[in-house]
């Protein structure tokens, strides 16, 4: 199947209200253009340098979502154009995004990355660290970042019960934080979970953004 066939098949399988982030990291611009020509506008990338090249080569109406781990010293490169930063995992990073957003006279949408999966190597806040960050309240002073919700990656496993359990934990934390801090804030509405192998479960556990690469573009060649 072609990229456009894959894309349309994924789209058809998503209920309304769930947006697709086409994860195009490691794929060349020609392949992104195939998806673009089939109507895709939201693309996800996880390496700053690679993204910079693609931004220059792709049409201006693409919404770029940065989904990878972001170092504070790289925020300045993304700040002029990025539509959403999915994986904010420290107060320091949040402050730097705000600072660069001020410089660019814009407000940058972000998600807080949760760490629920078993893998040690994954970045992100534990549920308690996430609660603590919001309770401390400094984020309220950062007028140029808008916290739009939560992002997480479930454990990479065939055990669908475990994946579901982790996504349900994320969903329940989302609702808890929504009512505690964002009840009057319509912008806090995004749950970013689900990748190629687990997005069906994500859709059933409240995802509003699914990040799908391999199913659309095929295997990545590193
Ligand atoms: C690469 C990546 C994806 C997409 O993974 P696929 O298995 O190719 O769908 C989703 N989310 C993040 C954070 C990624 O780095």
PDB file of C-alpha atoms and ligand atoms in Angstrom:
ATOM      1  CA  UNK A   1       0.000   0.000   0.000  1.00  0.00           C
ATOM      2  CA  UNK A   2       1.117   3.538  -0.672  1.00  0.00           C
ATOM      3  CA  UNK A   3       1.631   6.215   1.964  1.00  0.00           C
ATOM      4  CA  UNK A   4      -1.610   7.888   0.963  1.00  0.00           C
ATOM      5  CA  UNK A   5      -3.512   4.585   1.203  1.00  0.00           C
ATOM      6  CA  UNK A   6      -2.014   3.933   4.636  1.00  0.00           C
ATOM      7  CA  UNK A   7      -2.827   7.433   5.764  1.00  0.00           C
ATOM      8  CA  UNK A   8      -6.425   7.267   4.631  1.00  0.00           C
ATOM      9  CA  UNK A   9      -6.875   3.852   6.267  1.00  0.00           C
ATOM     10  CA  UNK A  10      -5.593   5.229   9.581  1.00  0.00           C
ATOM     11  CA  UNK A  11      -7.799   8.311   9.240  1.00  0.00           C
ATOM     12  CA  UNK A  12     -10.868   6.192   8.601  1.00  0.00           C
ATOM     13  CA  UNK A  13     -10.175   4.174  11.735  1.00  0.00           C
ATOM     14  CA  UNK A  14     -10.119   7.273  13.971  1.00  0.00           C
ATOM     15  CA  UNK A  15     -13.315   8.595  15.494  1.00  0.00           C
ATOM     16  CA  UNK A  16     -14.099  12.289  15.048  1.00  0.00           C
ATOM     17  CA  UNK A  17     -12.379  14.350  17.697  1.00  0.00           C
ATOM     18  CA  UNK A  18      -9.159  12.351  17.517  1.00  0.00           C
ATOM     19  CA  UNK A  19      -6.493  14.168  15.526  1.00  0.00           C
ATOM     20  CA  UNK A  20      -3.697  12.394  13.735  1.00  0.00           C
ATOM     21  CA  UNK A  21      -0.081  13.449  14.139  1.00  0.00           C
ATOM     22  CA  UNK A  22       1.774  11.814  11.226  1.00  0.00           C
ATOM     23  CA  UNK A  23       5.158  10.963  12.717  1.00  0.00           C
ATOM     24  CA  UNK A  24       7.593  11.509   9.877  1.00  0.00           C
ATOM     25  CA  UNK A  25      10.980  11.381  11.628  1.00  0.00           C
ATOM     26  CA  UNK A  26      13.683   9.717   9.536  1.00  0.00           C
ATOM     27  CA  UNK A  27      11.495   9.827   6.428  1.00  0.00           C
ATOM     28  CA  UNK A  28      12.458  12.079   3.520  1.00  0.00           C
ATOM     29  CA  UNK A  29      10.521  15.145   2.440  1.00  0.00           C
ATOM     30  CA  UNK A  30       9.171  13.364  -0.666  1.00  0.00           C
ATOM     31  CA  UNK A  31       7.306  10.945   1.606  1.00  0.00           C
ATOM     32  CA  UNK A  32       5.967  13.742   3.772  1.00  0.00           C
ATOM     33  CA  UNK A  33       4.713  15.430   0.601  1.00  0.00           C
ATOM     34  CA  UNK A  34       2.806  12.291  -0.331  1.00  0.00           C
ATOM     35  CA  UNK A  35       0.992  12.507   2.980  1.00  0.00           C
ATOM     36  CA  UNK A  36       0.546  16.243   2.554  1.00  0.00           C
ATOM     37  CA  UNK A  37      -0.993  15.772  -0.876  1.00  0.00           C
ATOM     38  CA  UNK A  38      -3.396  13.258   0.647  1.00  0.00           C
ATOM     39  CA  UNK A  39      -4.544  15.995   3.016  1.00  0.00           C
ATOM     40  CA  UNK A  40      -2.361  15.513   6.074  1.00  0.00           C
ATOM     41  CA  UNK A  41      -1.337  18.764   7.776  1.00  0.00           C
ATOM     42  CA  UNK A  42      -0.092  17.773  11.251  1.00  0.00           C
ATOM     43  CA  UNK A  43       3.383  16.239  11.243  1.00  0.00           C
ATOM     44  CA  UNK A  44       5.406  15.051  14.236  1.00  0.00           C
ATOM     45  CA  UNK A  45       9.187  15.142  14.423  1.00  0.00           C
ATOM     46  CA  UNK A  46      11.611  14.416  17.230  1.00  0.00           C
ATOM     47  CA  UNK A  47      14.971  15.833  16.137  1.00  0.00           C
ATOM     48  CA  UNK A  48      15.462  19.568  15.932  1.00  0.00           C
ATOM     49  CA  UNK A  49      17.992  19.631  13.113  1.00  0.00           C
ATOM     50  CA  UNK A  50      16.022  17.261  10.932  1.00  0.00           C
ATOM     51  CA  UNK A  51      12.873  19.258  11.574  1.00  0.00           C
ATOM     52  CA  UNK A  52      14.548  22.543  10.582  1.00  0.00           C
ATOM     53  CA  UNK A  53      15.376  21.125   7.143  1.00  0.00           C
ATOM     54  CA  UNK A  54      11.860  19.815   6.639  1.00  0.00           C
ATOM     55  CA  UNK A  55      10.229  23.075   7.678  1.00  0.00           C
ATOM     56  CA  UNK A  56      12.201  24.849   4.973  1.00  0.00           C
ATOM     57  CA  UNK A  57      11.213  22.267   2.348  1.00  0.00           C
ATOM     58  CA  UNK A  58       7.525  21.780   3.152  1.00  0.00           C
ATOM     59  CA  UNK A  59       4.517  24.053   2.516  1.00  0.00           C
ATOM     60  CA  UNK A  60       3.891  26.778   5.073  1.00  0.00           C
ATOM     61  CA  UNK A  61       0.517  25.476   6.265  1.00  0.00           C
ATOM     62  CA  UNK A  62       1.988  22.366   7.909  1.00  0.00           C
ATOM     63  CA  UNK A  63       1.466  22.236  11.678  1.00  0.00           C
ATOM     64  CA  UNK A  64       4.685  20.953  13.184  1.00  0.00           C
ATOM     65  CA  UNK A  65       4.430  19.050  16.448  1.00  0.00           C
ATOM     66  CA  UNK A  66       7.663  18.364  18.291  1.00  0.00           C
ATOM     67  CA  UNK A  67       7.215  14.987  19.976  1.00  0.00           C
ATOM     68  CA  UNK A  68      10.734  14.065  21.091  1.00  0.00           C
ATOM     69  CA  UNK A  69      12.826  14.883  24.120  1.00  0.00           C
ATOM     70  CA  UNK A  70      13.726  18.562  23.873  1.00  0.00           C
ATOM     71  CA  UNK A  71      16.881  20.098  25.317  1.00  0.00           C
ATOM     72  CA  UNK A  72      16.478  23.624  26.642  1.00  0.00           C
ATOM     73  CA  UNK A  73      19.266  24.960  24.427  1.00  0.00           C
ATOM     74  CA  UNK A  74      17.341  23.911  21.308  1.00  0.00           C
ATOM     75  CA  UNK A  75      14.023  25.560  22.132  1.00  0.00           C
ATOM     76  CA  UNK A  76      15.060  28.749  20.355  1.00  0.00           C
ATOM     77  CA  UNK A  77      15.157  26.984  17.000  1.00  0.00           C
ATOM     78  CA  UNK A  78      11.580  25.743  17.290  1.00  0.00           C
ATOM     79  CA  UNK A  79      10.017  28.763  18.950  1.00  0.00           C
ATOM     80  CA  UNK A  80       9.256  30.777  15.784  1.00  0.00           C
ATOM     81  CA  UNK A  81       6.987  28.162  14.223  1.00  0.00           C
ATOM     82  CA  UNK A  82       6.283  25.054  16.316  1.00  0.00           C
ATOM     83  CA  UNK A  83       2.554  24.348  16.796  1.00  0.00           C
ATOM     84  CA  UNK A  84       2.848  22.114  19.824  1.00  0.00           C
ATOM     85  CA  UNK A  85       5.617  20.714  22.020  1.00  0.00           C
ATOM     86  CA  UNK A  86       4.431  17.350  23.334  1.00  0.00           C
ATOM     87  CA  UNK A  87       7.099  16.270  25.764  1.00  0.00           C
ATOM     88  CA  UNK A  88       7.680  18.960  28.390  1.00  0.00           C
ATOM     89  CA  UNK A  89       9.364  17.109  31.233  1.00  0.00           C
ATOM     90  CA  UNK A  90      10.737  19.827  33.519  1.00  0.00           C
ATOM     91  CA  UNK A  91       9.930  23.249  34.903  1.00  0.00           C
ATOM     92  CA  UNK A  92      13.216  24.433  33.451  1.00  0.00           C
ATOM     93  CA  UNK A  93      12.100  23.482  29.941  1.00  0.00           C
ATOM     94  CA  UNK A  94       8.715  25.108  30.472  1.00  0.00           C
ATOM     95  CA  UNK A  95      10.426  28.360  31.549  1.00  0.00           C
ATOM     96  CA  UNK A  96      12.689  28.328  28.509  1.00  0.00           C
ATOM     97  CA  UNK A  97       9.762  27.733  26.129  1.00  0.00           C
ATOM     98  CA  UNK A  98       8.030  30.715  27.719  1.00  0.00           C
ATOM     99  CA  UNK A  99      11.142  32.861  27.358  1.00  0.00           C
ATOM    100  CA  UNK A 100      11.555  32.007  23.678  1.00  0.00           C
ATOM    101  CA  UNK A 101       7.841  32.447  23.041  1.00  0.00           C
ATOM    102  CA  UNK A 102       8.064  35.976  24.478  1.00  0.00           C
ATOM    103  CA  UNK A 103      10.939  36.738  22.107  1.00  0.00           C
ATOM    104  CA  UNK A 104       8.812  35.570  19.195  1.00  0.00           C
ATOM    105  CA  UNK A 105       5.739  37.398  20.452  1.00  0.00           C
ATOM    106  CA  UNK A 106       3.617  34.278  20.486  1.00  0.00           C
ATOM    107  CA  UNK A 107       2.056  31.724  22.805  1.00  0.00           C
ATOM    108  CA  UNK A 108       3.328  28.171  22.456  1.00  0.00           C
ATOM    109  CA  UNK A 109       1.068  25.193  23.140  1.00  0.00           C
ATOM    110  CA  UNK A 110       2.640  22.422  25.191  1.00  0.00           C
ATOM    111  CA  UNK A 111       1.780  19.115  26.813  1.00  0.00           C
ATOM    112  CA  UNK A 112       3.249  17.735  30.020  1.00  0.00           C
ATOM    113  CA  UNK A 113       4.909  14.377  29.473  1.00  0.00           C
ATOM    114  CA  UNK A 114       3.911  11.715  31.937  1.00  0.00           C
ATOM    115  CA  UNK A 115       6.075   8.782  32.829  1.00  0.00           C
ATOM    116  CA  UNK A 116       3.898   5.819  33.654  1.00  0.00           C
ATOM    117  CA  UNK A 117       5.553   3.098  31.589  1.00  0.00           C
ATOM    118  CA  UNK A 118       7.908   0.598  33.177  1.00  0.00           C
ATOM    119  CA  UNK A 119      10.948   1.456  31.081  1.00  0.00           C
ATOM    120  CA  UNK A 120      13.579   3.272  33.089  1.00  0.00           C
ATOM    121  CA  UNK A 121      14.911   5.202  30.139  1.00  0.00           C
ATOM    122  CA  UNK A 122      11.808   7.163  29.341  1.00  0.00           C
ATOM    123  CA  UNK A 123      11.585  10.834  30.227  1.00  0.00           C
ATOM    124  CA  UNK A 124       8.630  12.504  31.854  1.00  0.00           C
ATOM    125  CA  UNK A 125       6.972  13.406  35.132  1.00  0.00           C
ATOM    126  CA  UNK A 126       5.648  10.768  37.474  1.00  0.00           C
ATOM    127  CA  UNK A 127       1.989  11.442  38.295  1.00  0.00           C
ATOM    128  CA  UNK A 128       3.072  12.881  41.667  1.00  0.00           C
ATOM    129  CA  UNK A 129       5.703  15.151  40.123  1.00  0.00           C
ATOM    130  CA  UNK A 130       3.094  16.361  37.685  1.00  0.00           C
ATOM    131  CA  UNK A 131       0.660  17.122  40.532  1.00  0.00           C
ATOM    132  CA  UNK A 132       3.432  18.893  42.411  1.00  0.00           C
ATOM    133  CA  UNK A 133       4.403  21.068  39.440  1.00  0.00           C
ATOM    134  CA  UNK A 134       0.851  22.286  39.039  1.00  0.00           C
ATOM    135  CA  UNK A 135       0.346  22.726  42.791  1.00  0.00           C
ATOM    136  CA  UNK A 136       3.447  24.901  43.059  1.00  0.00           C
ATOM    137  CA  UNK A 137       1.825  27.333  40.667  1.00  0.00           C
ATOM    138  CA  UNK A 138       4.836  28.960  39.025  1.00  0.00           C
ATOM    139  CA  UNK A 139       3.459  27.844  35.642  1.00  0.00           C
ATOM    140  CA  UNK A 140       0.667  30.396  36.030  1.00  0.00           C
ATOM    141  CA  UNK A 141       3.201  33.194  35.653  1.00  0.00           C
ATOM    142  CA  UNK A 142       4.383  31.875  32.310  1.00  0.00           C
ATOM    143  CA  UNK A 143       1.985  33.784  30.092  1.00  0.00           C
ATOM    144  CA  UNK A 144       3.448  32.626  26.797  1.00  0.00           C
ATOM    145  CA  UNK A 145       3.062  28.894  27.253  1.00  0.00           C
ATOM    146  CA  UNK A 146      -0.347  27.299  27.223  1.00  0.00           C
ATOM    147  CA  UNK A 147      -0.547  23.904  28.902  1.00  0.00           C
ATOM    148  CA  UNK A 148      -2.989  21.982  26.700  1.00  0.00           C
ATOM    149  CA  UNK A 149      -2.921  18.557  28.298  1.00  0.00           C
ATOM    150  CA  UNK A 150      -0.837  15.436  28.828  1.00  0.00           C
ATOM    151  CA  UNK A 151       1.336  13.200  26.697  1.00  0.00           C
ATOM    152  CA  UNK A 152       2.587   9.705  27.435  1.00  0.00           C
ATOM    153  CA  UNK A 153       4.127   6.621  25.860  1.00  0.00           C
ATOM    154  CA  UNK A 154       2.924   3.295  27.165  1.00  0.00           C
ATOM    155  CA  UNK A 155       5.367   0.468  27.790  1.00  0.00           C
ATOM    156  CA  UNK A 156       6.439  -1.195  24.570  1.00  0.00           C
ATOM    157  CA  UNK A 157       4.864  -4.625  25.036  1.00  0.00           C
ATOM    158  CA  UNK A 158       2.411  -7.104  23.505  1.00  0.00           C
ATOM    159  CA  UNK A 159       0.509  -7.116  26.768  1.00  0.00           C
ATOM    160  CA  UNK A 160      -2.509  -5.053  25.785  1.00  0.00           C
ATOM    161  CA  UNK A 161      -3.910  -5.176  29.321  1.00  0.00           C
ATOM    162  CA  UNK A 162      -0.805  -3.418  30.580  1.00  0.00           C
ATOM    163  CA  UNK A 163      -0.956  -0.802  27.813  1.00  0.00           C
ATOM    164  CA  UNK A 164      -4.607  -0.172  28.585  1.00  0.00           C
ATOM    165  CA  UNK A 165      -3.898   0.104  32.290  1.00  0.00           C
ATOM    166  CA  UNK A 166      -1.163   2.696  31.733  1.00  0.00           C
ATOM    167  CA  UNK A 167      -3.306   4.730  29.365  1.00  0.00           C
ATOM    168  CA  UNK A 168      -6.189   4.605  31.843  1.00  0.00           C
ATOM    169  CA  UNK A 169      -3.891   5.968  34.546  1.00  0.00           C
ATOM    170  CA  UNK A 170      -2.972   8.832  32.238  1.00  0.00           C
ATOM    171  CA  UNK A 171      -6.620   9.458  31.397  1.00  0.00           C
ATOM    172  CA  UNK A 172      -7.617   9.532  35.034  1.00  0.00           C
ATOM    173  CA  UNK A 173      -4.788  11.951  35.887  1.00  0.00           C
ATOM    174  CA  UNK A 174      -5.895  14.147  32.993  1.00  0.00           C
ATOM    175  CA  UNK A 175      -9.414  14.373  34.472  1.00  0.00           C
ATOM    176  CA  UNK A 176      -8.076  15.016  37.957  1.00  0.00           C
ATOM    177  CA  UNK A 177      -5.847  17.881  36.760  1.00  0.00           C
ATOM    178  CA  UNK A 178      -8.545  19.234  34.503  1.00  0.00           C
ATOM    179  CA  UNK A 179     -10.940  19.661  37.390  1.00  0.00           C
ATOM    180  CA  UNK A 180      -8.290  20.873  39.853  1.00  0.00           C
ATOM    181  CA  UNK A 181      -6.558  23.464  37.650  1.00  0.00           C
ATOM    182  CA  UNK A 182      -8.145  23.867  34.251  1.00  0.00           C
ATOM    183  CA  UNK A 183     -11.898  23.571  34.766  1.00  0.00           C
ATOM    184  CA  UNK A 184     -12.406  26.998  33.152  1.00  0.00           C
ATOM    185  CA  UNK A 185      -9.693  26.595  30.561  1.00  0.00           C
ATOM    186  CA  UNK A 186     -10.958  25.095  27.315  1.00  0.00           C
ATOM    187  CA  UNK A 187      -7.408  24.852  25.975  1.00  0.00           C
ATOM    188  CA  UNK A 188      -6.590  22.062  28.439  1.00  0.00           C
ATOM    189  CA  UNK A 189      -8.234  19.336  26.373  1.00  0.00           C
ATOM    190  CA  UNK A 190      -5.523  17.182  24.809  1.00  0.00           C
ATOM    191  CA  UNK A 191      -4.465  13.630  25.593  1.00  0.00           C
ATOM    192  CA  UNK A 192      -1.563  12.571  23.401  1.00  0.00           C
ATOM    193  CA  UNK A 193      -1.099   8.812  23.509  1.00  0.00           C
ATOM    194  CA  UNK A 194      -1.112   5.977  21.025  1.00  0.00           C
ATOM    195  CA  UNK A 195       1.465   4.977  18.411  1.00  0.00           C
ATOM    196  CA  UNK A 196       1.291   2.505  15.532  1.00  0.00           C
ATOM    197  CA  UNK A 197       1.006  -0.600  17.688  1.00  0.00           C
ATOM    198  CA  UNK A 198      -1.307   0.725  20.385  1.00  0.00           C
ATOM    199  CA  UNK A 199      -3.396   3.582  19.015  1.00  0.00           C
ATOM    200  CA  UNK A 200      -6.624   1.566  18.995  1.00  0.00           C
ATOM    201  CA  UNK A 201      -6.331   1.241  22.765  1.00  0.00           C
ATOM    202  CA  UNK A 202      -5.429   4.921  22.989  1.00  0.00           C
ATOM    203  CA  UNK A 203      -8.629   5.893  21.208  1.00  0.00           C
ATOM    204  CA  UNK A 204     -10.593   3.845  23.758  1.00  0.00           C
ATOM    205  CA  UNK A 205      -8.842   5.548  26.655  1.00  0.00           C
ATOM    206  CA  UNK A 206      -9.484   9.150  25.778  1.00  0.00           C
ATOM    207  CA  UNK A 207      -6.690  10.070  23.353  1.00  0.00           C
ATOM    208  CA  UNK A 208      -7.364  13.238  21.356  1.00  0.00           C
ATOM    209  CA  UNK A 209      -4.019  13.163  19.530  1.00  0.00           C
ATOM    210  CA  UNK A 210      -2.478   9.921  18.254  1.00  0.00           C
ATOM    211  CA  UNK A 211       1.119   9.915  17.020  1.00  0.00           C
ATOM    212  CA  UNK A 212       1.475   7.395  14.215  1.00  0.00           C
ATOM    213  CA  UNK A 213       4.574   6.822  12.111  1.00  0.00           C
ATOM    214  CA  UNK A 214       5.331   3.276  10.974  1.00  0.00           C
ATOM    215  CA  UNK A 215       1.768   2.387   9.963  1.00  0.00           C
ATOM    216  CA  UNK A 216       1.746   5.355   7.583  1.00  0.00           C
ATOM    217  CA  UNK A 217       5.314   5.627   6.316  1.00  0.00           C
ATOM    218  CA  UNK A 218       6.700   2.114   6.884  1.00  0.00           C
ATOM    219  CA  UNK A 219       9.738   1.153   8.928  1.00  0.00           C
ATOM    220  CA  UNK A 220      12.261   3.871   9.666  1.00  0.00           C
ATOM    221  CA  UNK A 221      15.790   3.439   8.358  1.00  0.00           C
ATOM    222  CA  UNK A 222      18.145   4.888  10.985  1.00  0.00           C
TER     223      UNK A 222
HETATM  224  C1  LIG B   1       8.546   7.693  16.851  1.00  0.00           C
HETATM  225  C2  LIG B   1       7.488   8.103  17.794  1.00  0.00           C
HETATM  226  C3  LIG B   1       6.131   7.785  17.566  1.00  0.00           C
HETATM  227  C4  LIG B   1       5.644   6.973  16.381  1.00  0.00           C
HETATM  228  O1  LIG B   1       5.983   5.623  16.527  1.00  0.00           O
HETATM  229  P1  LIG B   1       5.439   4.527  15.472  1.00  0.00           P
HETATM  230  O2  LIG B   1       5.588   3.257  16.218  1.00  0.00           O
HETATM  231  O3  LIG B   1       6.329   4.608  14.283  1.00  0.00           O
HETATM  232  O4  LIG B   1       4.024   4.839  15.153  1.00  0.00           O
HETATM  233  C5  LIG B   1       5.190   8.265  18.470  1.00  0.00           C
HETATM  234  N1  LIG B   1       5.550   8.989  19.544  1.00  0.00           N
HETATM  235  C6  LIG B   1       6.823   9.309  19.796  1.00  0.00           C
HETATM  236  C7  LIG B   1       7.152  10.112  21.007  1.00  0.00           C
HETATM  237  C8  LIG B   1       7.837   8.875  18.942  1.00  0.00           C
HETATM  238  O5  LIG B   1       9.110   9.192  19.214  1.00  0.00           O
END
